[in-house]
C-alpha cells in the first residue's frame, strides 16, 4: 500500500432504512442532508469530509435490509458496498430494532470488508429498560461495537476513531461468520471449490442471486443447480429461504444473550397515537385537518399578517429608493431598472418569506415525526385504484416543499411504471414556490375565505387521482405492482435544533433563489418590457414582451385571463414559480397598488382559474430537468409536459366557467348538477377498475 | 389452515408458510417474516386494507392480498 493512499480513508455508512445514517453523517461532516422519520429518506449516495480530519471521507448510503436490492436506491447502496470502494463500513444498528438490524450484519460479515458496529439510539433503548451488551455483540459478530446516539452527538468521535483504526490495521482480520446447517454448509463449501470463489459469492450463488448466478461458467451451472435443487427438495423451501431462515434462527438463539435487561410489553405511545390517526373514521378527517391547518396558518392567519408587514416595508423601500435615485440624478432607465425591475421583482417574492418559513416548519415537523409513513398506509387503498401504491404518496408530501427532491424520492417506488406515474403526478401537489402565487391571489381576491388556499392542495390531490385514472384508461403504463410493504417507524418528537437547522437551510435556499434566478429574471423582464425589438426604449404596450405576450393572449381567453401580462407571468414561471409573482409585480408596477392593479386583469373566478393553472401546469425548469433524468428519456419528459399542460388548461377552463356561471348568471343549480355528473363518471370508472382481474 | 387475515387483534401466532413469490417473498423474508417467527395483528387501515402486523419488535404494513398467502398457526 502506498503511503499517500494509506492516509486517505473512506468510511461507508450502511444500515437499515430509518436507522439514523444521515443523522450520523450530518453530525460527522457538519453537513445538512435531509433527514426524516420514514424508511427511504436518503435515495442517493452522499459524500462528505469528517470535520475533524479531512483525510477521512464519509459516504452516506440509502438504507438496505439485505444485500439483495429491492428498489433503485437500494441497488445504489449494494453496488457501492460490493465494488469495494470503501476501507471500512460503519454498520449502523437501530438498537430498538436489534434483530432485524443484525440480520444485515450477518451478511456484511461475509463480505470480508472491515466493519465497525454503531449501536445507535442507545439512549432510546435504555429509556425502555433494555440494555445491549456491547461485549457480547462484539463476540458474536467479530466486529468492534460502539454505543452511540447520532441525534445527541454521543460517542460519534469515538466511533469514527474506532473505524479509522480498524481501517489502518495492517492485518486483514478474518471476520466471524455464522455457520449454517451441516448440509447447507457442505453445499456452500462445494460451490466455493467448484467456482474457486469466496464464501460470500458462494452463498449468493446458492441463493440464486441473479447478479452472481450470471458469472458462473456455463459448464458448471448444471451441477450447481442440481446441488441446490436437491437441498431445496429436502428442506421444502427455496434456497434463498433456507439461508434467510438460518440467519434469523442464528439471531433468535443469540439475541437473549445480547440483552442485559428485558422490557415488559406495554402499550407504547406510538401504538396509542396510531389507534387515533389510523382509526377507521378519524384517519381521513385528521389528515384533512392537518393539511388545512398547514395551508391556512401559513398563507392566511399568521403568515398573512407577517406578509402584510413585509409588503408595507417593501412599498416604503420602493418609494425611498426611487426618491434617492432621482435626487442623485441617476439616469431614468437605471432608476427604472433598479426600482421597477429589481426591487419590485425580487422584493415581491421576498415579502412571502414569512409564509414560506411557516410552511417549511409544518413540513419539517411532518417529515420528522413519523406521520408520513402513516399517510402512505391510509392512502394505499385509494391509490391502488389508479395503479399506484401508498408509497407514491410520500413523494407527494415531500412535494409540498419542493418538487425536485419529491420527484427523486419516487425511487423508493419499486415498480418502474408506477415510479413514472408517480413522477408525472407529483408536481400536482403545490410546492412552496407556488405558495406566493396563491398567497398573492388569495390576498387580493379572497382575503376572508379560509378555504380557498387549502383548496389548492385538495384540488392537487383530486387531480392526482383523476389524472391517474385517465392515464390508466389510456394504458400508457402497462404494469403495476400488487404489493405494498412499509415499515411504520416509532413516532419521534423532532428536536427543535433539527427543525431550526432545517428551516435555516431551506430559507437560505429560498433567499439564494431570490438573489439569483429571480434577480436575473426581473432584470430580463424589465428590459423586455421597456424595449422594443430595435432596442429602443418604449412604452410597455409596444415592448418586446408585449408583442410576445399578445401572441399568447388568445390562448388564455377561455380561462378568463386573456391578458398579455398574465400570459407573460405564466411563461416566466418556467424559471421558478415565484417568478410569476415578481413578473406580475413588475408588469403592473406602473399602476400603483398591486392588489388594485390585479383587479384590472382578474376577477374572482379567473383569479382562481389562474391559481389552478399555476398549480397544475408543468413545474419549473429545475423540476423538469430532474424529471428528464429520473424518467431516463426525453420522450417521457415530453409526454409528462403535454399531460400536465393539458390537465392545467382543461381544469382551469372548467373552474373559470363554473365560477363565472355562479358569479354572473346565478345558475347555481348547474354546479351541483355538473359536479354530480362528474362524480358519477369518476365513480363508474373507479368501480370498473376495482374489479378483480380476469373479469371483463 | 389460518392465514394472517384470520388473526384476532393482539393474539400472537406463528408463521407456518410464506406463500408469496419472487421479489415480494425475498423482501418479506429479509424483513424477518420467516417460518417460526411470531406475529400479531395490530390494526387495519381505514378502508380495511392494508393491515398492520407486529413482527420482531417493529410494525409492518402489508396488503391483504399478500397477507392471505401467509399461513399461520396459533
XYZ file of C-alpha atoms in Angstrom:
770
model
C 0.000 0.000 0.000
C 1.368 3.406 -0.952
C 1.693 5.988 1.732
C -0.362 8.793 0.222
C -3.115 6.311 -0.403
C -2.865 4.971 3.104
C -3.638 8.411 4.544
C -6.978 8.616 2.793
C -9.729 6.577 4.321
C -13.240 6.063 3.005
C -15.887 5.134 5.541
C -19.272 3.910 4.297
C -22.393 4.173 6.430
C -24.594 1.134 5.903
C -27.686 0.003 7.727
C -31.432 -0.493 7.622
C -33.671 2.295 6.336
C -34.504 4.855 9.017
C -31.739 3.725 11.361
C -30.116 7.167 11.559
C -27.372 7.026 8.921
C -27.974 10.535 7.646
C -28.239 11.950 11.172
C -24.820 10.429 11.876
C -23.491 11.650 8.528
C -24.608 15.214 9.316
C -23.014 15.031 12.768
C -19.697 13.747 11.388
C -19.442 16.090 8.411
C -21.317 19.124 9.756
C -23.292 18.995 6.532
C -27.049 19.268 6.320
C -28.562 16.443 4.332
C -32.285 15.921 4.645
C -33.326 13.665 7.499
C -36.782 12.356 8.232
C -38.632 9.685 10.123
C -39.715 7.241 7.448
C -37.879 4.472 5.584
C -36.322 5.751 2.351
C -35.450 9.400 3.038
C -31.980 9.013 1.519
C -32.176 7.954 -2.113
C -28.665 8.838 -3.241
C -25.095 8.214 -2.201
C -23.750 11.339 -0.475
C -20.115 12.090 0.287
C -18.666 14.365 2.937
C -15.430 15.026 4.800
C -15.079 14.286 8.514
C -14.932 17.706 10.119
C -12.050 16.738 12.391
C -9.852 15.024 9.801
C -10.025 15.911 6.162
C -8.356 12.668 5.131
C -11.460 10.762 6.130
C -14.284 10.668 3.612
C -17.709 9.617 4.860
C -20.193 8.085 2.423
C -23.881 8.065 3.342
C -25.793 5.290 1.596
C -29.521 4.640 1.159
C -30.873 2.169 3.694
C -30.922 -1.553 2.920
C -32.461 -4.566 4.645
C -30.151 -7.019 2.892
C -27.505 -7.231 0.184
C -30.127 -8.256 -2.375
C -31.650 -4.967 -3.534
C -35.379 -4.450 -3.984
C -35.684 -0.904 -5.331
C -33.479 1.563 -7.211
C -31.990 3.329 -4.218
C -31.136 0.031 -2.510
C -29.251 -1.021 -5.622
C -27.107 2.108 -5.314
C -26.117 1.095 -1.778
C -25.440 -2.551 -2.635
C -23.369 -1.684 -5.687
C -21.232 0.742 -3.717
C -20.520 -1.812 -0.996
C -19.839 -4.645 -3.414
C -17.423 -2.681 -5.568
C -15.036 -2.435 -2.609
C -14.928 1.312 -2.742
C -14.638 1.770 1.000
C -11.917 0.908 3.515
C -14.323 0.293 6.360
C -18.070 0.048 6.856
C -19.820 1.597 9.807
C -22.845 -0.646 10.184
C -25.493 1.416 11.923
C -27.859 -0.556 14.045
C -31.175 0.693 15.285
C -30.919 -0.577 18.868
C -34.698 -0.551 19.197
C -34.784 -2.969 16.268
C -31.808 -5.146 17.068
C -32.764 -8.455 15.476
C -33.588 -7.149 12.018
C -30.605 -4.790 12.053
C -28.208 -7.620 12.882
C -29.666 -9.636 10.005
C -27.898 -7.234 7.642
C -24.779 -7.504 9.800
C -24.680 -11.293 9.299
C -24.380 -10.592 5.574
C -21.826 -7.803 5.890
C -19.707 -10.198 7.995
C -19.342 -12.432 4.943
C -18.175 -9.717 2.558
C -14.740 -9.559 4.149
C -14.932 -5.760 4.328
C -13.797 -4.404 7.692
C -16.840 -3.432 9.707
C -17.476 -1.465 12.872
C -20.894 -1.620 14.508
C -22.599 1.529 15.739
C -25.357 0.743 18.212
C -27.460 3.822 17.519
C -30.363 5.158 19.579
C -28.820 3.516 22.628
C -30.426 6.217 24.772
C -33.890 5.263 23.494
C -33.448 1.592 24.316
C -32.168 2.414 27.771
C -35.217 4.546 28.404
C -37.281 1.496 27.543
C -35.392 -0.616 30.072
C -33.340 -2.573 27.544
C -29.592 -2.665 27.694
C -27.494 -4.153 24.952
C -24.339 -5.951 25.992
C -21.744 -4.407 23.703
C -19.102 -7.016 24.502
C -21.434 -9.850 23.531
C -22.311 -8.116 20.257
C -18.585 -7.884 19.536
C -18.046 -11.524 20.393
C -20.960 -12.616 18.222
C -20.068 -10.588 15.140
C -16.300 -10.285 15.431
C -16.677 -6.544 14.840
C -15.848 -3.706 17.208
C -19.016 -2.062 18.517
C -19.668 1.436 19.894
C -22.840 2.630 21.569
C -23.821 5.994 20.153
C -26.638 8.467 19.810
C -26.284 10.184 16.455
C -29.053 12.611 17.348
C -27.428 13.687 20.613
C -23.885 13.587 19.271
C -22.927 10.962 21.826
C -19.757 8.907 21.199
C -19.637 9.691 17.495
C -15.972 10.735 17.536
C -15.100 7.576 19.429
C -16.981 5.625 16.754
C -15.044 7.261 13.955
C -11.694 6.770 15.697
C -12.522 3.096 16.092
C -13.413 2.837 12.400
C -10.242 4.631 11.292
C -8.061 2.413 13.487
C -9.788 -0.631 12.045
C -9.144 0.612 8.504
C -5.490 1.305 9.243
C -4.838 -2.060 10.862
C -2.455 -3.935 8.595
C -3.751 -7.435 9.130
C -6.790 -8.467 7.174
C -8.859 -9.588 10.096
C -10.837 -12.702 9.490
C -14.337 -11.757 10.487
C -16.502 -14.193 12.350
C -19.098 -15.889 10.233
C -22.331 -17.566 11.066
C -22.400 -21.235 10.219
C -25.375 -22.860 8.570
C -26.773 -26.404 8.981
C -24.238 -29.078 8.068
C -25.928 -29.877 4.768
C -26.116 -26.264 3.697
C -22.572 -25.708 4.898
C -21.417 -28.656 2.749
C -23.175 -27.239 -0.296
C -21.607 -23.824 0.229
C -18.140 -25.402 0.593
C -18.683 -27.403 -2.587
C -19.705 -24.300 -4.533
C -16.653 -22.490 -3.196
C -14.307 -25.158 -4.530
C -16.189 -25.672 -7.809
C -16.072 -21.970 -8.652
C -12.918 -21.141 -6.757
C -14.992 -18.423 -5.132
C -15.028 -16.826 -1.679
C -17.689 -17.689 0.863
C -19.765 -14.563 0.202
C -20.069 -15.268 -3.504
C -20.752 -18.962 -2.921
C -23.663 -18.134 -0.607
C -25.023 -15.645 -3.148
C -24.808 -18.313 -5.856
C -26.561 -20.745 -3.538
C -29.335 -18.176 -3.067
C -29.551 -17.925 -6.887
C -28.882 -14.192 -6.693
C -29.219 -13.124 -10.321
C -26.094 -10.974 -10.478
C -23.812 -13.716 -9.143
C -25.563 -16.543 -10.960
C -24.736 -14.834 -14.255
C -20.999 -15.020 -13.553
C -20.920 -18.840 -13.346
C -19.301 -20.616 -16.299
C -21.928 -22.328 -18.451
C -20.368 -25.771 -17.931
C -20.892 -25.667 -14.183
C -24.449 -24.346 -13.915
C -25.967 -27.812 -14.303
C -24.038 -29.371 -11.444
C -24.555 -26.429 -9.116
C -28.227 -26.272 -9.958
C -28.625 -29.963 -9.122
C -26.809 -29.487 -5.837
C -29.091 -26.624 -4.813
C -32.250 -28.314 -6.092
C -31.640 -31.424 -4.016
C -31.370 -29.342 -0.854
C -34.435 -27.304 -1.781
C -36.363 -30.526 -2.111
C -35.146 -31.750 1.222
C -35.975 -28.518 3.071
C -39.117 -27.899 1.025
C -38.029 -24.268 0.755
C -36.307 -22.322 -1.976
C -32.602 -21.803 -1.459
C -32.949 -18.136 -0.592
C -35.477 -19.021 2.100
C -33.163 -21.677 3.518
C -30.398 -19.132 4.016
C -32.648 -16.377 5.394
C -34.304 -18.778 7.845
C -30.963 -19.942 9.146
C -29.682 -16.404 9.570
C -32.746 -15.482 11.596
C -32.565 -18.729 13.595
C -28.972 -17.879 14.452
C -30.071 -14.437 15.649
C -33.072 -15.763 17.556
C -30.899 -18.150 19.539
C -28.290 -15.494 20.304
C -30.478 -12.459 20.871
C -31.428 -13.148 24.515
C -27.756 -13.202 25.499
C -27.178 -9.788 23.948
C -29.766 -8.088 26.115
C -28.987 -7.380 29.716
C -32.447 -6.269 30.790
C -35.620 -7.157 29.015
C -38.545 -4.845 28.969
C -42.042 -5.873 29.771
C -44.536 -5.469 26.984
C -46.652 -2.391 27.486
C -48.615 -0.347 25.024
C -46.200 2.164 23.551
C -47.040 5.773 22.845
C -46.736 5.053 19.119
C -49.445 2.424 19.369
C -51.738 4.837 21.173
C -51.198 7.543 18.548
C -51.776 5.033 15.757
C -55.079 3.973 17.308
C -56.277 7.516 16.653
C -54.585 8.640 13.432
C -55.276 5.399 11.565
C -58.749 4.983 13.038
C -61.435 3.876 10.600
C -63.468 7.068 10.944
C -60.873 9.581 12.069
C -57.911 8.867 9.764
C -59.052 10.881 6.744
C -60.612 13.788 8.678
C -57.383 14.096 10.703
C -55.295 14.139 7.538
C -57.579 16.798 6.030
C -57.337 18.957 9.149
C -53.532 18.633 9.240
C -53.262 19.812 5.644
C -55.876 22.535 6.098
C -54.077 23.897 9.164
C -50.762 23.813 7.340
C -52.015 25.993 4.483
C -54.455 28.135 6.423
C -51.877 29.130 9.051
C -49.024 29.589 6.572
C -50.918 31.586 3.969
C -53.587 33.398 5.906
C -53.647 33.968 9.671
C -50.050 34.127 10.937
C -48.285 34.143 7.596
C -50.739 36.626 6.115
C -50.182 39.085 8.973
C -46.427 38.899 8.651
C -46.685 39.299 4.902
C -48.764 42.491 5.254
C -45.925 43.964 7.282
C -43.357 42.923 4.698
C -45.494 44.457 1.943
C -45.663 47.827 3.682
C -41.927 47.640 4.205
C -41.392 46.947 0.507
C -43.637 49.836 -0.579
C -41.658 52.219 1.629
C -38.411 50.826 0.293
C -39.553 51.333 -3.313
C -40.531 54.945 -2.623
C -37.352 55.693 -0.708
C -35.142 54.115 -3.366
C -36.862 55.981 -6.180
C -36.594 59.301 -4.328
C -32.936 58.749 -3.556
C -32.062 57.799 -7.124
C -33.952 60.753 -8.633
C -32.365 63.120 -6.162
C -28.933 61.957 -7.247
C -29.727 62.476 -10.920
C -29.380 58.828 -11.844
C -30.407 58.104 -15.433
C -34.099 57.332 -15.860
C -33.513 53.891 -17.253
C -31.240 52.943 -14.371
C -33.759 54.174 -11.809
C -36.428 52.179 -13.616
C -34.291 49.054 -13.732
C -33.371 49.301 -10.053
C -36.731 50.268 -8.640
C -39.357 48.866 -11.036
C -37.256 45.892 -12.072
C -35.008 44.560 -9.356
C -36.503 45.898 -6.121
C -40.100 45.325 -7.222
C -39.433 41.896 -8.702
C -37.180 40.428 -6.033
C -38.995 42.265 -3.243
C -42.373 40.907 -4.318
C -41.083 37.397 -3.768
C -39.236 38.214 -0.554
C -42.393 39.541 1.087
C -43.627 35.943 1.110
C -40.666 34.721 3.171
C -42.654 34.556 6.448
C -45.334 32.411 4.806
C -42.760 30.121 3.250
C -40.894 29.712 6.550
C -44.160 28.722 8.242
C -44.908 26.174 5.531
C -41.380 24.753 5.865
C -41.915 24.491 9.598
C -45.001 22.335 9.134
C -43.330 20.168 6.501
C -40.231 19.729 8.645
C -42.379 18.660 11.573
C -44.426 16.241 9.469
C -41.294 14.673 7.991
C -39.595 14.308 11.335
C -42.398 12.934 13.487
C -43.242 9.708 11.635
C -46.693 10.648 10.315
C -45.597 10.355 6.657
C -45.463 6.563 6.713
C -48.965 6.509 8.262
C -50.323 8.653 5.453
C -48.857 6.192 2.944
C -50.572 3.422 4.906
C -54.042 5.000 4.973
C -53.810 6.179 1.342
C -52.721 2.867 -0.168
C -56.235 1.575 -0.823
C -57.225 4.752 -2.696
C -54.045 4.998 -4.723
C -54.280 1.374 -5.767
C -57.313 2.299 -7.836
C -55.111 4.353 -10.113
C -52.292 1.847 -10.335
C -50.157 3.334 -7.564
C -49.345 2.252 -4.034
C -49.307 4.131 -0.765
C -45.572 4.619 -1.189
C -46.276 7.035 -4.042
C -47.856 9.354 -1.530
C -44.574 10.009 0.280
C -43.081 11.883 -2.718
C -46.318 13.816 -2.835
C -45.901 15.095 0.701
C -42.222 15.829 0.119
C -43.555 17.778 -2.880
C -45.239 20.306 -0.575
C -41.723 21.631 -0.064
C -40.145 21.242 -3.475
C -40.848 19.055 -6.494
C -37.157 18.333 -7.141
C -36.488 16.072 -4.114
C -40.055 14.770 -4.427
C -39.501 13.510 -7.962
C -36.237 11.910 -6.886
C -37.789 10.213 -3.878
C -40.091 8.347 -6.260
C -37.107 5.968 -6.492
C -38.433 4.158 -3.453
C -41.387 3.044 -5.588
C -40.202 -0.362 -6.792
C -42.234 -0.866 -9.969
C -40.892 1.167 -12.896
C -44.249 2.087 -14.430
C -45.557 3.066 -11.015
C -42.480 5.182 -10.471
C -43.013 7.007 -13.780
C -46.667 7.597 -12.987
C -45.673 8.972 -9.576
C -43.197 11.362 -11.231
C -45.881 12.626 -13.643
C -48.432 13.229 -10.893
C -46.266 14.516 -8.027
C -45.989 18.122 -9.361
C -49.791 18.471 -8.983
C -49.133 18.835 -5.264
C -48.348 22.521 -4.730
C -44.681 23.169 -3.928
C -43.599 26.004 -1.666
C -42.683 28.143 -4.688
C -46.313 28.145 -5.791
C -47.356 29.387 -2.376
C -46.538 33.068 -3.111
C -48.778 32.909 -6.172
C -51.672 31.548 -4.120
C -50.988 33.982 -1.304
C -50.978 36.903 -3.747
C -54.276 35.903 -5.336
C -55.959 34.964 -2.053
C -54.840 38.263 -0.533
C -56.249 40.212 -3.468
C -59.482 38.339 -4.162
C -60.424 36.064 -1.252
C -58.890 37.626 1.869
C -61.616 36.399 4.227
C -62.190 32.914 2.861
C -60.381 30.273 4.959
C -60.845 27.537 2.360
C -59.522 28.970 -0.899
C -55.812 28.496 -0.118
C -56.156 24.940 1.293
C -58.486 24.089 -1.611
C -55.438 24.247 -3.894
C -53.979 21.289 -2.019
C -57.297 19.445 -2.234
C -57.504 20.191 -5.961
C -53.945 18.833 -6.282
C -54.934 15.528 -4.645
C -58.146 15.270 -6.681
C -56.169 15.806 -9.881
C -53.603 13.188 -8.824
C -56.462 10.705 -8.624
C -58.372 11.803 -11.751
C -55.124 12.201 -13.710
C -54.045 8.751 -12.590
C -57.374 7.258 -13.657
C -57.128 8.860 -17.089
C -53.555 7.669 -17.611
C -54.666 4.221 -16.533
C -57.515 4.290 -19.059
C -55.079 5.387 -21.765
C -52.973 2.340 -20.926
C -49.719 4.303 -21.072
C -48.452 2.244 -18.166
C -48.695 -1.482 -18.593
C -47.567 -2.918 -15.290
C -48.191 -2.169 -11.664
C -47.056 -3.995 -8.590
C -49.543 -5.770 -6.395
C -47.686 -5.252 -3.170
C -47.191 -2.635 -0.530
C -44.767 -3.330 2.261
C -43.760 -0.498 4.511
C -42.316 -0.337 7.979
C -44.145 2.157 10.184
C -41.493 3.737 12.388
C -41.975 4.776 16.018
C -43.172 8.354 16.385
C -40.480 10.780 17.472
C -40.774 14.364 18.525
C -38.476 16.217 16.109
C -35.821 18.128 18.016
C -36.005 21.921 17.982
C -32.417 22.035 16.788
C -33.192 19.850 13.787
C -36.258 21.856 12.810
C -34.431 25.167 13.172
C -31.468 23.963 11.127
C -33.874 22.654 8.501
C -35.731 25.987 8.381
C -32.453 27.878 8.125
C -31.224 25.621 5.309
C -34.446 25.900 3.312
C -34.858 29.634 3.893
C -31.287 30.134 2.776
C -32.031 28.220 -0.417
C -35.092 30.419 -0.958
C -33.068 33.607 -0.435
C -30.366 32.377 -2.799
C -33.024 31.662 -5.393
C -34.405 35.181 -4.916
C -30.915 36.641 -5.283
C -30.010 34.675 -8.403
C -32.790 33.278 -10.598
C -35.463 35.774 -9.622
C -32.986 38.669 -9.661
C -31.937 37.765 -13.211
C -35.481 37.104 -14.339
C -36.540 40.508 -13.001
C -33.809 42.281 -14.948
C -34.630 40.407 -18.138
C -38.330 41.011 -17.750
C -37.822 44.708 -17.040
C -35.625 45.021 -20.127
C -38.079 43.159 -22.339
C -40.869 45.337 -21.006
C -39.073 48.605 -21.706
C -37.503 47.974 -25.092
C -38.820 47.003 -28.494
C -37.007 44.649 -30.805
C -34.909 47.502 -32.180
C -33.623 48.166 -28.625
C -35.437 51.471 -28.434
C -36.976 52.351 -25.095
C -40.742 52.306 -25.478
C -43.995 52.190 -23.520
C -44.787 48.745 -22.116
C -47.692 48.347 -24.576
C -45.257 48.330 -27.510
C -42.425 46.434 -25.862
C -40.854 43.181 -26.925
C -42.557 41.253 -24.150
C -45.967 42.726 -25.006
C -45.551 41.556 -28.599
C -44.836 38.022 -27.429
C -47.477 38.131 -24.707
C -50.149 39.333 -27.106
C -49.479 36.394 -29.393
C -50.312 34.085 -26.495
C -53.142 36.180 -25.083
C -55.943 34.446 -27.064
C -54.987 31.047 -25.657
C -55.924 32.202 -22.169
C -59.181 33.999 -23.041
C -61.260 30.856 -22.341
C -59.608 30.658 -18.912
C -60.635 34.198 -18.029
C -57.216 35.830 -18.028
C -56.700 36.673 -21.674
C -54.253 39.422 -20.866
C -50.705 39.561 -22.171
C -49.324 40.311 -18.733
C -50.866 37.182 -17.250
C -49.503 35.167 -20.179
C -46.005 36.594 -19.689
C -46.130 35.933 -15.940
C -47.025 32.291 -16.578
C -44.187 31.849 -19.055
C -41.696 33.428 -16.674
C -42.770 30.801 -14.145
C -40.679 28.298 -16.069
C -37.585 29.815 -14.415
C -39.078 29.438 -10.935
C -42.702 29.579 -9.850
C -42.115 32.594 -7.596
C -41.236 34.497 -10.756
C -44.947 34.550 -11.616
C -45.380 36.898 -8.669
C -42.372 39.069 -9.449
C -43.420 39.331 -13.112
C -46.937 40.431 -12.235
C -45.488 42.987 -9.826
C -43.107 44.395 -12.429
C -45.671 44.435 -15.244
C -48.256 46.138 -13.048
C -45.813 48.427 -11.198
C -46.934 51.499 -13.155
C -50.488 51.093 -11.867
C -49.727 51.646 -8.196
C -51.227 49.314 -5.591
C -50.712 45.737 -6.722
C -53.987 44.338 -5.380
C -55.984 47.022 -7.164
C -53.934 46.544 -10.333
C -54.597 42.796 -10.259
C -58.302 43.641 -10.254
C -57.919 45.119 -13.739
C -56.741 41.756 -15.134
C -58.571 39.234 -12.986
C -61.890 38.765 -11.257
C -62.686 36.139 -8.601
C -63.280 33.184 -10.936
C -60.373 33.975 -13.250
C -58.037 34.510 -10.290
C -58.999 31.053 -9.041
C -58.537 29.586 -12.527
C -55.113 31.272 -12.679
C -54.132 29.674 -9.342
C -55.283 26.303 -10.661
C -53.263 26.793 -13.836
C -50.109 27.582 -11.830
C -50.847 24.581 -9.607
C -51.256 22.035 -12.386
C -49.086 23.248 -15.270
C -45.577 21.850 -15.665
C -43.182 22.681 -12.843
C -40.110 24.917 -13.086
C -37.047 24.136 -15.200
C -35.195 22.550 -12.261
C -38.006 20.067 -11.656
C -38.310 19.370 -15.381
C -34.632 18.538 -15.690
C -34.904 16.133 -12.752
C -37.978 14.635 -14.431
C -35.940 14.064 -17.587
C -33.156 12.436 -15.574
C -35.384 10.192 -13.479
C -37.596 9.239 -16.432
C -34.484 8.339 -18.396
C -35.601 9.790 -21.729
C -36.695 12.986 -23.483
C -39.728 11.150 -24.806
C -41.074 10.660 -21.288
C -40.315 14.260 -20.413
C -42.397 15.445 -23.382
C -45.268 13.107 -22.510
C -45.160 14.460 -18.957
C -45.195 18.106 -20.059
C -48.036 17.508 -22.534
C -50.078 15.726 -19.878
C -49.530 18.419 -17.257
C -50.238 21.336 -19.617
C -53.393 19.763 -20.988
C -54.643 18.992 -17.476
C -53.896 22.538 -16.296
C -55.726 24.059 -19.266
C -58.822 21.876 -19.008
C -59.205 22.198 -15.246
C -58.708 25.981 -15.316
C -61.274 26.245 -18.087
C -63.830 24.195 -16.165
C -63.225 26.129 -12.945
C -63.484 29.508 -14.685
C -66.655 28.512 -16.500
C -68.308 27.172 -13.348
C -67.127 30.143 -11.322
C -68.455 32.631 -13.862
C -71.818 30.916 -14.050
C -72.037 31.162 -10.309
C -70.944 34.784 -10.241
C -72.775 36.311 -13.176
C -75.677 34.128 -14.149
C -76.654 32.836 -10.758
C -77.327 29.497 -12.412
C -76.108 27.989 -9.216
C -78.178 24.925 -9.870
C -75.807 23.925 -12.666
C -72.885 23.479 -10.305
C -74.242 20.649 -8.168
C -75.592 19.057 -11.344
C -72.270 19.132 -13.115
C -70.393 18.029 -10.011
C -72.814 15.164 -9.592
C -72.327 14.144 -13.227
C -68.540 14.280 -12.873
C -68.823 12.384 -9.606
C -70.904 9.639 -11.190
C -68.482 9.283 -14.099
C -65.472 9.119 -11.799
C -67.241 6.653 -9.541
C -68.140 4.476 -12.522
C -64.524 4.427 -13.645
C -63.276 3.608 -10.162
C -65.882 0.897 -9.743
C -64.814 -0.582 -13.046
C -61.136 -0.505 -12.108
C -61.830 -2.085 -8.748
C -62.980 -5.369 -10.239
C -60.692 -8.299 -9.797
C -58.515 -9.334 -12.694
C -59.991 -11.630 -15.283
C -63.423 -10.072 -15.007
C -64.464 -8.090 -18.040
C -55.222 -23.543 7.767
C -55.386 -19.993 9.057
C -53.754 -17.066 7.295
C -52.612 -13.676 8.574
C -56.072 -12.391 7.671
C -57.773 -14.683 10.163
C -55.851 -13.365 13.144
C -57.584 -11.730 16.052
C -56.180 -8.452 17.292
C -53.117 -8.728 19.521
C -53.148 -12.525 19.699
C -49.755 -13.955 18.901
C -49.421 -16.514 16.117
C -46.525 -18.306 14.456
C -45.700 -18.140 10.727
C -46.007 -21.520 9.036
C -45.518 -20.718 5.380
C -44.808 -17.618 3.304
C -46.774 -18.370 0.147
C -45.954 -15.200 -1.818
C -43.493 -15.270 -4.693
C -40.295 -13.787 -6.105
C -39.210 -10.311 -5.053
C -42.093 -9.886 -2.607
C -41.143 -13.103 -0.870
C -37.478 -12.112 -0.716
C -38.396 -8.784 0.816
C -40.726 -10.295 3.419
C -38.068 -12.844 4.357
C -35.436 -10.121 4.656
C -37.776 -8.220 6.951
C -37.875 -11.266 9.193
C -41.208 -12.757 8.169
C -39.782 -16.264 8.251
C -41.212 -19.606 9.274
C -41.420 -19.781 13.037
C -41.499 -16.014 13.548
C -44.106 -14.718 15.958
C -46.612 -12.136 14.637
C -49.608 -10.201 15.921
C -52.304 -8.296 14.078
C -52.119 -4.701 15.213
C -54.556 -2.861 13.011
C -56.214 -2.244 9.696
C -56.127 0.845 7.508
C -59.369 2.875 7.444
C -60.519 1.280 4.193
C -59.818 -2.199 5.572
C -56.636 -2.704 3.585
C -53.617 -2.803 4.095
C -53.220 -4.401 7.500
C -50.625 -3.714 10.159
C -48.747 -6.522 11.824
C -46.233 -6.550 14.636
C -43.134 -8.584 13.851
C -39.785 -8.934 15.610
C -40.367 -5.718 17.513
C -41.482 -3.453 14.666
C -44.660 -2.648 12.753
C -45.103 -3.686 9.134
C -47.924 -2.709 6.782
C -48.831 -5.126 4.022
C -51.754 -5.703 1.696
C -54.488 -8.222 2.329
C -53.752 -9.951 -0.976
C -50.264 -10.832 0.313
C -51.382 -11.495 3.877
C -53.871 -14.079 2.572
C -50.977 -16.141 1.272
C -49.125 -16.261 4.576
C -50.145 -19.237 6.697
C -50.081 -19.061 10.485
C -50.813 -21.251 13.460
C -51.988 -20.412 16.954
